[in-house]
Amino acid sequence: MAVNDYIRANQDKFLNELLDLLRIPSVSADPKFKNDVISAAKFVADAMEKAGADLVEICETPGYPIVYGEKIIDPSLPTVLVYGHYDVQPADPYELWDSPPFEPVIKNTKIHPEGAIFARGSADDKGQFYMHIKAFEAMMAENELVCNVKFMIEGEEEVGSDNLEKFVVENKERLKSDVILISDTHMISMQNPSITVGLRGMAYMEVEVIGANRDLHSGTYGGAVANPINILCQMISSMLDENNHVTIPGFYDKVQALTEEQRKRLNAAPFDLNEYKEKLDIADVHGEKGYTTIERVGIRPTLDVNGIWGGYIGEGAKTVLPSKANAKISMRLVPDQDWHEIATLFEDYFKSVAPKSVKVKVKSHHGGSPAVVSDSSVGYRAAEAAMEETFGKRPIPTREGGSIPIVALFQKELATDPILFGFGLDTDALHSPNEHYGVKNYFIGIETIAAFFKKFRDLSQS
Amino acid sequence: MAVNDYIRANQDKFLNELLDLLRIPSVSADPKFKNDVISAAKFVADAMEKAGADLVEICETPGYPIVYGEKIIDPSLPTVLVYGHYDVQPADPYELWDSPPFEPVIKNTKIHPEGAIFARGSADDKGQFYMHIKAFEAMMAENELVCNVKFMIEGEEEVGSDNLEKFVVENKERLKSDVILISDTHMISMQNPSITVGLRGMAYMEVEVIGANRDLHSGTYGGAVANPINILCQMISSMLDENNHVTIPGFYDKVQALTEEQRKRLNAAPFDLNEYKEKLDIADVHGEKGYTTIERVGIRPTLDVNGIWGGYIGEGAKTVLPSKANAKISMRLVPDQDWHEIATLFEDYFKSVAPKSVKVKVKSHHGGSPAVVSDSSVGYRAAEAAMEETFGKRPIPTREGGSIPIVALFQKELATDPILFGFGLDTDALHSPNEHYGVKNYFIGIETIAAFFKKFRDLSQS
């Protein structure tokens, strides 16, 4: 079809535009990148306009703006709403990057023999949402747009989408659609395309354990005064038992148990444990007793320390008994755990296990609800058919361990099941140094999205 | 006596010289201060020379130099060897200092109503070893030096005195003396002078727990791959039981048990638990079951994490499952624990409790042996008499929790019991922000040292 010809003819242009977007260090978690995050929003608005969108608007929020744009070709046709985010994770530790995180380079890898773009945000999510703008451009250019389209690209996904809910609630009419597309997940592999139908939620906590009112000499006071690091380690350790079950009372109360049949289907997905261990260079996996690796990331909740610090961390030895110790701890949640409730259970438990010799502070960062989406809706079937056309293989439904809290939000507020139409791979090093996104994935994604519009129109009208 | 007149007449000069020495950031642990550490050595050599020492020499070592100087007035008189160190602890965290650590200021405090010098190294150990050079200057000026004197001031005490042992062994003849004075400890209070007769030893370890070969997304992998921070916390936690006993097998095997009588005497020292807690702003002390606070720091070994780090420690939230986590862990030791042996026991244990899902690295930093010195030697009795003269109260012998590994070294190599002639207070914030040393402590120290020389000569000849 003409759209694919256009995409193939414009590969260099499509790639260079993405590289320009990746050069903007739009790290939403760190205030020092504030101007860059705002530049990224402008970039996105410009790109939408150039591709042919109407009513493009950089919608201000108390945080970073949401970029909206649309093209209504015929109100009687089905409408596709695209969600994505232009903000990225922090890039530290910088020293572990083989090339600077905001100077994208294309290199061949074993998994991406046709090249991958190395840059923070290449897969999460700039490279993925930008495919939608390019597919739209191609359909517009070739006069083959067969559904109405709306874009909502936000800038706070990596810090909890704090201002999105209000925007969605206040703009229900404007955001009305028949399907929502989100490309912010991964497939099993290029040979085994898949569509994510389950995501975990998250509660993200930060804790501080405080001992004496100042750092002390570990000789003069050691053994007699609480060491906040020792205590923090004990408290963290007490939250997981020997089977790697979380011990916080009530933590599992609302966890949905899957039937044996459901578990069997889940475990039928292609998965090679040896290859998995080899890629990560680990001698063994590590997780909750009684569950497979696929289940541990797909249908079971977790408790992971994402960061810890306290005392002297410079070179050499310093014999300090520190005044305090801190940690960032997140819990991935599964249906029907409620993140506000889990955050409260965590806080109560953490305070209850603190010895009298220390004070503790607990703070809740952003959180999000877990979600499961239908694998039989019109949208899902259109996505399935589009992928089958471009990959030559029918995709399978999977559950992914990550969190996209807005999925549950969209389900609730817009009453529409999003399609998690991700084209990345789990080896793309999301949130890690050397994040990358396959060049081939980028282009096949654009073609698949264009194919989706046709399939969705057809299935909607049949 | 004339010496005291000289000291009182020269207070401003003595104080200003010390402030100049404190302005040199001689942090031995951090290579970026290398030139400053060397400047401090030169300062000390100059000061010795100006005070009247002969044969002053900056003795090179593979690390920082040892400054030696002596004044032999009559080989038939007793000889006093003074040991001290011109290097200081790192000053971080800088932001917790009320004034810059290397810009000394004098401020009054509740405990030091006549002023205290705030600067890194003011009490540990610049302010304390410098008293000896000033006492020497006064005795020389007034022609009242009644013992020979030798100085050995090193620059690597805060990093384990790695090159001192070789120097001592190779210079046994030059260092020959009848008593060794070390002012690097504290007294109970100005009202309750004391002399330290016991010090703990130390083994200082650094550990690394390694999971996957890169930082991972805590959603995609969380629950299935070992989190090195969780594991490190568990491993650390496993090293102390619910009674705060160290669980490392063999750890207590060589710990000397004190008799009930010895414990009773130790606990008779003035100590107010409420005041102790109040000063530290803690609701409760925290330590090994079955021992008092005095015992916990004086006669019992410990295991303290001095520093921990891993994952994301910046602002906000990052959902990373880190590739590794690190900690610095030190153990204070008591007679007859051997630090090499304890370091090995630690390493064996740490490796044995690591799950298969991680790799661990263990490294031993410097260590030192615990020591107990006589409280009835001629040197001790001279120190006791000197303090009684200047403080108006007989000092009591105490055991201090800190470590001065060279005490055991001197006992072994020079066959001389050092006198731990410290004039600081335990509230002086050694190794902490806002370290300080009382102006009054500084001057009374100088007078007491001068008094010691007379008492020691008299008692040696009686």
Coordinates of C-alpha atoms in Angstrom, one line a residue, chain B:
Chain B
M1 CA 56.5 27.4 88.1
A2 CA 58.1 29.3 85.3
V3 CA 56.8 26.9 82.6
N4 CA 53.2 27.7 83.5
D5 CA 53.9 31.4 83.4
Y6 CA 55.4 31.0 79.9
I7 CA 52.3 29.0 78.8
R8 CA 50.0 31.6 80.1
A9 CA 51.9 34.5 78.6
N10 CA 51.9 32.8 75.2
Q11 CA 48.3 31.7 75.0
D12 CA 47.5 33.8 71.9
K13 CA 50.5 32.6 70.1
F14 CA 49.8 28.9 71.0
L15 CA 46.2 29.2 69.9
N16 CA 47.0 31.0 66.6
E17 CA 49.6 28.4 65.6
L18 CA 47.1 25.6 66.1
L19 CA 44.5 27.5 64.0
D20 CA 47.0 27.7 61.2
L21 CA 47.6 24.0 61.4
L22 CA 43.9 23.3 61.4
R23 CA 43.5 25.4 58.2
I24 CA 45.5 22.6 56.3
P25 CA 42.9 20.0 55.1
S26 CA 45.2 17.0 55.7
V27 CA 42.6 14.3 54.9
S28 CA 44.7 11.2 54.4
A29 CA 41.8 9.0 53.1
D30 CA 41.2 11.2 50.0
P31 CA 43.9 11.4 47.4
K32 CA 42.8 14.9 46.3
F33 CA 44.2 16.3 49.6
K34 CA 47.6 14.8 49.0
N35 CA 49.5 18.1 48.8
D36 CA 47.7 19.3 52.0
V37 CA 48.7 16.2 53.9
I38 CA 52.3 16.9 52.9
S39 CA 52.0 20.5 53.9
A40 CA 50.8 19.5 57.3
A41 CA 53.9 17.3 57.7
K42 CA 56.2 20.3 56.9
F43 CA 54.2 22.5 59.3
V44 CA 54.8 19.9 62.1
A45 CA 58.6 19.6 61.3
D46 CA 58.9 23.5 61.4
A47 CA 57.1 23.6 64.7
M48 CA 59.3 21.0 66.3
E49 CA 62.4 22.9 65.1
K50 CA 61.2 26.3 66.3
A51 CA 60.3 24.7 69.7
G52 CA 63.9 23.5 70.0
A53 CA 64.1 20.0 68.8
D54 CA 67.2 18.5 67.2
L55 CA 67.5 16.0 64.3
V56 CA 64.1 17.0 62.9
E57 CA 63.4 14.8 59.9
I58 CA 60.4 14.3 57.6
C59 CA 60.9 10.6 57.2
E60 CA 59.5 9.4 53.8
T61 CA 57.4 6.2 53.7
P62 CA 55.6 4.6 50.7
G63 CA 52.6 6.6 52.0
Y64 CA 52.6 9.9 54.0
P65 CA 55.8 10.8 55.9
I66 CA 56.4 10.4 59.6
V67 CA 57.8 13.5 61.3
Y68 CA 60.5 12.8 63.8
G69 CA 62.4 15.1 66.2
E70 CA 64.1 14.8 69.5
K71 CA 65.9 16.7 72.3
I72 CA 68.4 14.6 74.3
I73 CA 69.5 16.7 77.2
D74 CA 71.2 14.0 79.2
P75 CA 71.3 10.3 78.3
S76 CA 71.1 9.4 82.0
L77 CA 67.7 11.1 82.3
P78 CA 64.5 9.2 81.4
T79 CA 63.2 9.6 77.9
V80 CA 59.6 10.4 76.8
L81 CA 58.4 9.4 73.4
V82 CA 55.4 11.4 72.0
Y83 CA 53.2 9.9 69.4
G84 CA 50.5 11.8 67.5
H85 CA 49.1 12.2 64.0
Y86 CA 48.7 15.2 61.7
D87 CA 46.2 13.6 59.3
V88 CA 42.5 14.0 59.8
Q89 CA 39.2 12.3 59.0
P90 CA 37.3 13.3 55.8
A91 CA 35.0 16.2 56.6
D92 CA 31.9 15.1 54.7
P93 CA 29.1 15.6 54.9
Y94 CA 30.2 19.3 54.6
E95 CA 26.6 20.6 54.5
L96 CA 26.2 19.6 58.2
W97 CA 29.0 21.8 59.4
D98 CA 27.9 25.1 60.9
S99 CA 31.2 26.7 59.7
P100 CA 33.6 25.3 57.0
P101 CA 35.6 22.4 58.5
F102 CA 39.0 23.9 57.5
E103 CA 38.3 27.5 58.6
P104 CA 38.6 27.2 62.4
V105 CA 36.4 29.4 64.5
I106 CA 36.1 29.7 68.3
K107 CA 32.7 29.6 69.8
N108 CA 31.3 29.2 73.3
T109 CA 29.2 26.1 74.0
K110 CA 27.4 24.9 77.0
I111 CA 30.1 22.3 77.7
H112 CA 32.9 24.7 76.7
P113 CA 31.8 28.1 78.2
E114 CA 35.3 29.4 77.7
G115 CA 35.3 28.6 74.0
A116 CA 36.0 25.7 71.7
I117 CA 37.8 25.5 68.4
F118 CA 35.6 24.2 65.7
A119 CA 37.5 22.5 62.9
R120 CA 38.2 19.1 61.5
G121 CA 41.1 17.7 63.4
S122 CA 40.8 20.1 66.3
A123 CA 40.5 17.3 68.8
D124 CA 41.6 14.4 66.6
D125 CA 44.5 14.8 66.8
K126 CA 46.0 18.2 65.8
G127 CA 44.9 20.0 68.9
Q128 CA 46.1 17.2 71.1
F129 CA 49.5 16.3 69.7
Y130 CA 50.3 20.0 69.3
M131 CA 50.0 20.5 73.1
H132 CA 53.1 18.3 73.4
I133 CA 55.1 20.6 71.1
K134 CA 54.0 23.6 73.0
A135 CA 54.7 22.1 76.4
F136 CA 58.2 21.2 75.0
E137 CA 58.6 24.8 73.8
A138 CA 57.7 26.1 77.2
M139 CA 60.0 23.8 79.1
M140 CA 62.9 24.6 76.7
A141 CA 62.3 28.3 76.9
E142 CA 62.3 28.2 80.7
N143 CA 65.2 25.8 80.8
E144 CA 63.0 23.3 82.7
L145 CA 63.1 20.3 80.5
V146 CA 63.9 17.4 82.9
C147 CA 63.5 14.4 80.6
N148 CA 64.7 13.7 77.1
V149 CA 62.0 13.9 74.5
K150 CA 61.3 12.3 71.2
F151 CA 58.5 13.1 68.8
M152 CA 57.0 10.7 66.2
I153 CA 54.0 12.3 64.5
E154 CA 52.5 10.3 61.6
G155 CA 50.2 11.1 58.7
E156 CA 48.3 7.9 58.2
E157 CA 46.5 7.2 61.5
E158 CA 43.0 7.7 59.9
V159 CA 43.8 5.2 57.2
G160 CA 45.3 2.5 59.3
S161 CA 48.9 3.6 60.0
D162 CA 50.0 1.2 57.2
N163 CA 53.7 2.4 57.2
L164 CA 54.2 3.0 60.9
E165 CA 54.9 -0.6 61.8
K166 CA 57.9 -0.9 59.4
F167 CA 59.2 2.5 60.6
V168 CA 59.0 1.4 64.3
V169 CA 60.6 -1.9 63.7
E170 CA 63.4 -0.3 61.7
N171 CA 64.0 2.5 64.2
K172 CA 63.8 0.6 67.5
E173 CA 67.0 2.2 68.7
R174 CA 66.1 5.7 67.8
L175 CA 62.7 5.3 69.4
K176 CA 64.0 3.9 72.6
S177 CA 62.2 5.5 75.5
D178 CA 61.0 5.0 79.1
V179 CA 57.4 6.0 78.4
I180 CA 55.2 6.8 75.4
L181 CA 52.6 9.6 75.6
I182 CA 49.7 9.6 73.2
S183 CA 47.0 12.3 73.5
D184 CA 44.3 11.0 71.1
T185 CA 41.6 10.0 73.5
H186 CA 39.1 11.7 75.8
M187 CA 38.4 12.2 79.5
I188 CA 35.0 11.7 81.2
S189 CA 34.7 15.5 81.8
M190 CA 36.7 18.5 83.0
Q191 CA 35.3 17.7 86.5
N192 CA 36.1 14.0 86.2
P193 CA 39.5 13.6 84.6
S194 CA 40.3 10.1 83.5
I195 CA 43.0 8.2 81.7
T196 CA 42.2 5.5 79.1
V197 CA 43.7 2.1 79.9
G198 CA 41.8 0.1 77.3
L199 CA 41.1 0.5 73.6
R200 CA 39.2 -1.6 71.2
G201 CA 40.7 -2.9 68.0
M202 CA 39.1 -2.9 64.6
A203 CA 38.6 -4.9 61.4
Y204 CA 37.2 -2.8 58.6
M205 CA 35.6 -4.5 55.6
E206 CA 34.1 -3.4 52.3
V207 CA 31.6 -5.7 50.6
E208 CA 29.9 -5.7 47.2
V209 CA 26.9 -7.8 46.2
I210 CA 26.4 -8.2 42.5
G211 CA 23.2 -9.3 40.7
A212 CA 22.5 -9.0 37.0
N213 CA 25.2 -7.6 34.7
R214 CA 23.3 -4.2 34.4
D215 CA 20.7 -2.1 36.1
L216 CA 17.3 -3.5 35.3
H217 CA 13.8 -2.2 35.1
S218 CA 12.2 -3.1 38.4
G219 CA 8.9 -3.8 36.6
T220 CA 10.1 -6.1 33.9
Y221 CA 12.5 -8.0 36.2
G222 CA 11.3 -7.3 39.7
G223 CA 10.4 -10.4 41.6
A224 CA 12.3 -12.7 39.3
V225 CA 15.9 -11.5 39.6
A226 CA 17.9 -11.0 42.8
N227 CA 17.9 -7.4 44.0
P228 CA 21.4 -6.8 45.4
I229 CA 20.2 -4.2 47.9
N230 CA 17.5 -6.5 49.3
I231 CA 20.1 -9.3 49.6
L232 CA 22.8 -7.1 51.1
C233 CA 20.3 -5.9 53.7
Q234 CA 19.4 -9.6 54.5
M235 CA 23.1 -10.5 54.7
I236 CA 23.9 -7.6 57.0
S237 CA 20.8 -8.3 59.1
S238 CA 21.8 -11.9 59.5
M239 CA 25.1 -10.9 61.2
L240 CA 23.3 -9.6 64.4
D241 CA 20.7 -11.6 66.3
E242 CA 17.8 -10.3 68.3
N243 CA 20.1 -9.7 71.3
N244 CA 22.5 -7.7 69.1
H245 CA 25.1 -10.5 69.4
V246 CA 27.2 -10.9 66.3
T247 CA 26.4 -14.2 64.7
I248 CA 29.6 -14.8 62.7
P249 CA 30.8 -18.2 63.9
G250 CA 33.9 -17.9 66.1
F251 CA 33.5 -14.2 66.5
Y252 CA 33.5 -14.3 70.4
D253 CA 35.9 -17.2 70.8
K254 CA 38.8 -15.0 72.0
V255 CA 36.9 -12.3 73.8
Q256 CA 38.3 -11.9 77.4
A257 CA 35.5 -12.1 79.9
L258 CA 35.9 -9.7 82.8
T259 CA 35.4 -10.8 86.4
E260 CA 32.3 -9.5 88.2
E261 CA 34.7 -7.4 90.3
Q262 CA 36.3 -5.8 87.2
R263 CA 32.9 -5.1 85.7
K264 CA 31.8 -3.5 88.9
R265 CA 34.8 -1.2 89.0
L266 CA 34.3 -0.3 85.3
N267 CA 30.6 0.6 86.0
A268 CA 31.6 2.7 89.0
A269 CA 32.8 5.5 86.6
P270 CA 30.5 8.6 86.6
F271 CA 27.9 8.0 84.0
D272 CA 24.4 9.5 83.6
L273 CA 22.3 7.5 81.2
N274 CA 19.6 10.1 80.9
E275 CA 22.1 12.8 80.2
Y276 CA 23.7 10.5 77.6
K277 CA 20.4 9.9 75.8
E278 CA 19.4 13.6 76.0
K279 CA 22.7 14.8 74.5
L280 CA 22.2 12.4 71.5
D281 CA 18.5 13.0 71.3
I282 CA 17.6 9.3 71.4
A283 CA 14.7 7.7 73.2
D284 CA 16.8 4.6 74.0
V285 CA 20.2 3.2 73.8
H286 CA 20.7 0.1 71.6
G287 CA 23.2 -2.6 72.2
E288 CA 24.2 -6.1 73.2
K289 CA 21.8 -7.7 75.7
G290 CA 23.2 -8.2 79.2
Y291 CA 25.8 -5.3 79.2
T292 CA 25.7 -1.7 80.3
T293 CA 26.4 1.2 78.0
I294 CA 29.9 1.6 79.6
E295 CA 30.5 -2.1 78.9
R296 CA 29.1 -2.1 75.4
V297 CA 31.6 0.5 74.3
G298 CA 34.5 -0.6 76.6
I299 CA 34.8 -4.3 76.7
R300 CA 32.5 -5.7 74.0
P301 CA 33.0 -6.1 70.3
T302 CA 30.6 -4.6 67.7
L303 CA 29.6 -4.9 64.1
D304 CA 28.5 -1.5 62.5
V305 CA 27.8 -0.6 59.0
N306 CA 29.7 2.7 58.4
G307 CA 28.4 3.3 54.9
I308 CA 25.9 1.7 52.4
W309 CA 25.0 2.6 48.9
G310 CA 23.2 1.2 45.9
G311 CA 20.6 2.0 43.2
Y312 CA 19.1 5.4 42.7
I313 CA 19.8 7.9 45.4
G314 CA 18.8 11.1 43.6
E315 CA 15.7 13.1 43.9
G316 CA 12.3 11.6 43.2
A317 CA 11.6 8.0 42.2
K318 CA 13.5 5.7 39.8
T319 CA 12.2 2.2 39.4
V320 CA 15.6 0.5 39.0
L321 CA 16.6 -2.9 40.1
P322 CA 20.3 -2.2 40.5
S323 CA 23.1 -4.3 39.4
K324 CA 25.0 -4.0 42.7
A325 CA 25.0 -2.8 46.2
N326 CA 27.9 -1.9 48.5
A327 CA 28.6 -1.5 52.2
K328 CA 31.5 -0.6 54.5
I329 CA 31.3 -2.6 57.7
S330 CA 33.6 -2.4 60.7
M331 CA 33.9 -4.4 63.8
R332 CA 35.4 -3.0 67.0
L333 CA 37.4 -5.7 68.7
V334 CA 38.4 -6.4 72.3
P335 CA 41.3 -8.4 73.8
D336 CA 42.2 -11.0 72.7
Q337 CA 40.4 -10.9 69.3
D338 CA 42.9 -10.8 66.4
W339 CA 41.8 -8.5 63.6
H340 CA 43.3 -10.6 60.8
E341 CA 41.4 -13.6 62.1
I342 CA 38.2 -11.7 62.5
A343 CA 38.5 -10.3 59.0
T344 CA 38.8 -13.8 57.7
L345 CA 35.8 -15.1 59.8
F346 CA 33.8 -12.2 58.4
E347 CA 34.7 -12.9 54.8
D348 CA 34.0 -16.6 55.2
Y349 CA 30.6 -15.9 56.8
F350 CA 29.6 -13.3 54.3
K351 CA 30.4 -15.5 51.4
S352 CA 28.6 -18.4 53.0
V353 CA 25.3 -16.6 53.4
A354 CA 25.2 -15.2 49.9
P355 CA 22.5 -16.9 47.8
K356 CA 23.4 -18.4 44.5
S357 CA 21.6 -15.6 42.6
V358 CA 24.3 -13.1 43.5
K359 CA 28.1 -12.8 43.4
V360 CA 29.9 -11.2 46.3
K361 CA 33.2 -9.4 46.8
V362 CA 34.8 -8.9 50.2
K363 CA 37.8 -6.7 50.8
S364 CA 39.6 -5.9 54.1
H365 CA 40.6 -2.4 54.7
H366 CA 43.1 -1.6 57.6
G367 CA 42.6 -3.1 61.0
G368 CA 44.1 -2.9 64.4
S369 CA 44.5 -4.9 67.6
P370 CA 42.7 -4.1 70.8
A371 CA 44.9 -3.1 73.8
V372 CA 44.9 -2.8 77.5
V373 CA 47.6 -0.8 79.3
S374 CA 48.8 -1.0 82.9
D375 CA 47.2 1.3 85.4
S376 CA 50.1 0.9 87.9
S377 CA 53.3 1.6 85.8
V378 CA 55.6 4.5 86.6
G379 CA 54.3 6.3 83.6
Y380 CA 50.6 5.8 84.6
R381 CA 51.4 7.1 88.1
A382 CA 53.2 10.1 86.8
A383 CA 50.2 10.9 84.5
E384 CA 47.8 10.4 87.4
A385 CA 49.8 12.8 89.6
A386 CA 50.2 15.4 86.9
M387 CA 46.4 15.4 86.3
E388 CA 45.7 15.6 90.0
E389 CA 47.9 18.7 90.2
T390 CA 46.3 20.6 87.3
F391 CA 42.7 19.4 87.6
G392 CA 42.6 19.2 91.4
K393 CA 41.2 15.7 91.2
R394 CA 42.7 12.3 90.9
P395 CA 41.8 10.8 87.4
I396 CA 40.2 7.4 87.1
P397 CA 41.2 4.7 84.7
T398 CA 38.6 4.0 81.9
R399 CA 38.2 1.9 78.8
E400 CA 37.4 3.7 75.6
G401 CA 35.5 2.3 72.6
G402 CA 37.8 3.7 69.9
S403 CA 40.8 2.2 68.4
I404 CA 44.4 3.3 68.3
P405 CA 46.0 0.3 66.7
I406 CA 49.5 1.5 67.3
V407 CA 49.1 1.1 71.1
A408 CA 49.4 -2.7 70.6
L409 CA 52.2 -2.2 68.1
F410 CA 54.2 -0.1 70.6
Q411 CA 53.7 -2.6 73.3
K412 CA 54.9 -5.4 71.0
E413 CA 57.8 -3.7 69.2
L414 CA 59.0 -1.1 71.8
A415 CA 58.1 -3.1 74.9
T416 CA 56.8 0.1 76.5
D417 CA 53.2 0.8 77.7
P418 CA 51.9 4.0 76.2
I419 CA 50.0 6.4 78.4
L420 CA 46.7 7.4 76.8
F421 CA 46.9 11.0 78.0
G422 CA 43.8 12.4 76.3
F423 CA 42.3 15.8 77.1
G424 CA 39.3 15.9 74.8
L425 CA 35.7 15.1 75.7
D426 CA 33.4 12.5 74.1
T427 CA 31.1 15.3 73.0
D428 CA 33.8 16.9 70.8
A429 CA 32.2 15.4 67.7
L430 CA 35.3 13.5 66.5
H431 CA 34.8 12.0 63.0
S432 CA 31.5 14.1 62.9
P433 CA 30.5 17.5 61.5
N434 CA 31.4 20.4 63.9
E435 CA 34.3 18.6 65.5
H436 CA 35.7 20.9 68.2
Y437 CA 38.2 21.0 71.0
G438 CA 37.9 23.2 74.2
V439 CA 40.3 26.1 74.4
K440 CA 40.6 25.4 78.2
N441 CA 41.3 21.7 77.4
Y442 CA 44.1 22.8 75.1
F443 CA 45.8 25.0 77.7
I444 CA 45.3 22.7 80.7
G445 CA 46.6 19.9 78.5
I446 CA 49.8 21.8 77.9
E447 CA 50.3 22.5 81.6
T448 CA 49.6 18.9 82.5
I449 CA 52.1 17.6 80.0
A450 CA 54.7 19.9 81.4
A451 CA 53.8 18.6 84.9
F452 CA 54.1 15.1 83.7
F453 CA 57.8 15.5 82.8
K454 CA 58.6 16.5 86.4
K455 CA 56.5 13.8 88.0
F456 CA 57.9 11.2 85.6
R457 CA 61.5 12.2 86.3
D458 CA 60.9 12.2 90.1
L459 CA 59.1 8.8 90.1
S460 CA 61.7 7.3 87.7
Q461 CA 64.5 8.2 90.0
S462 CA 62.8 7.4 93.3

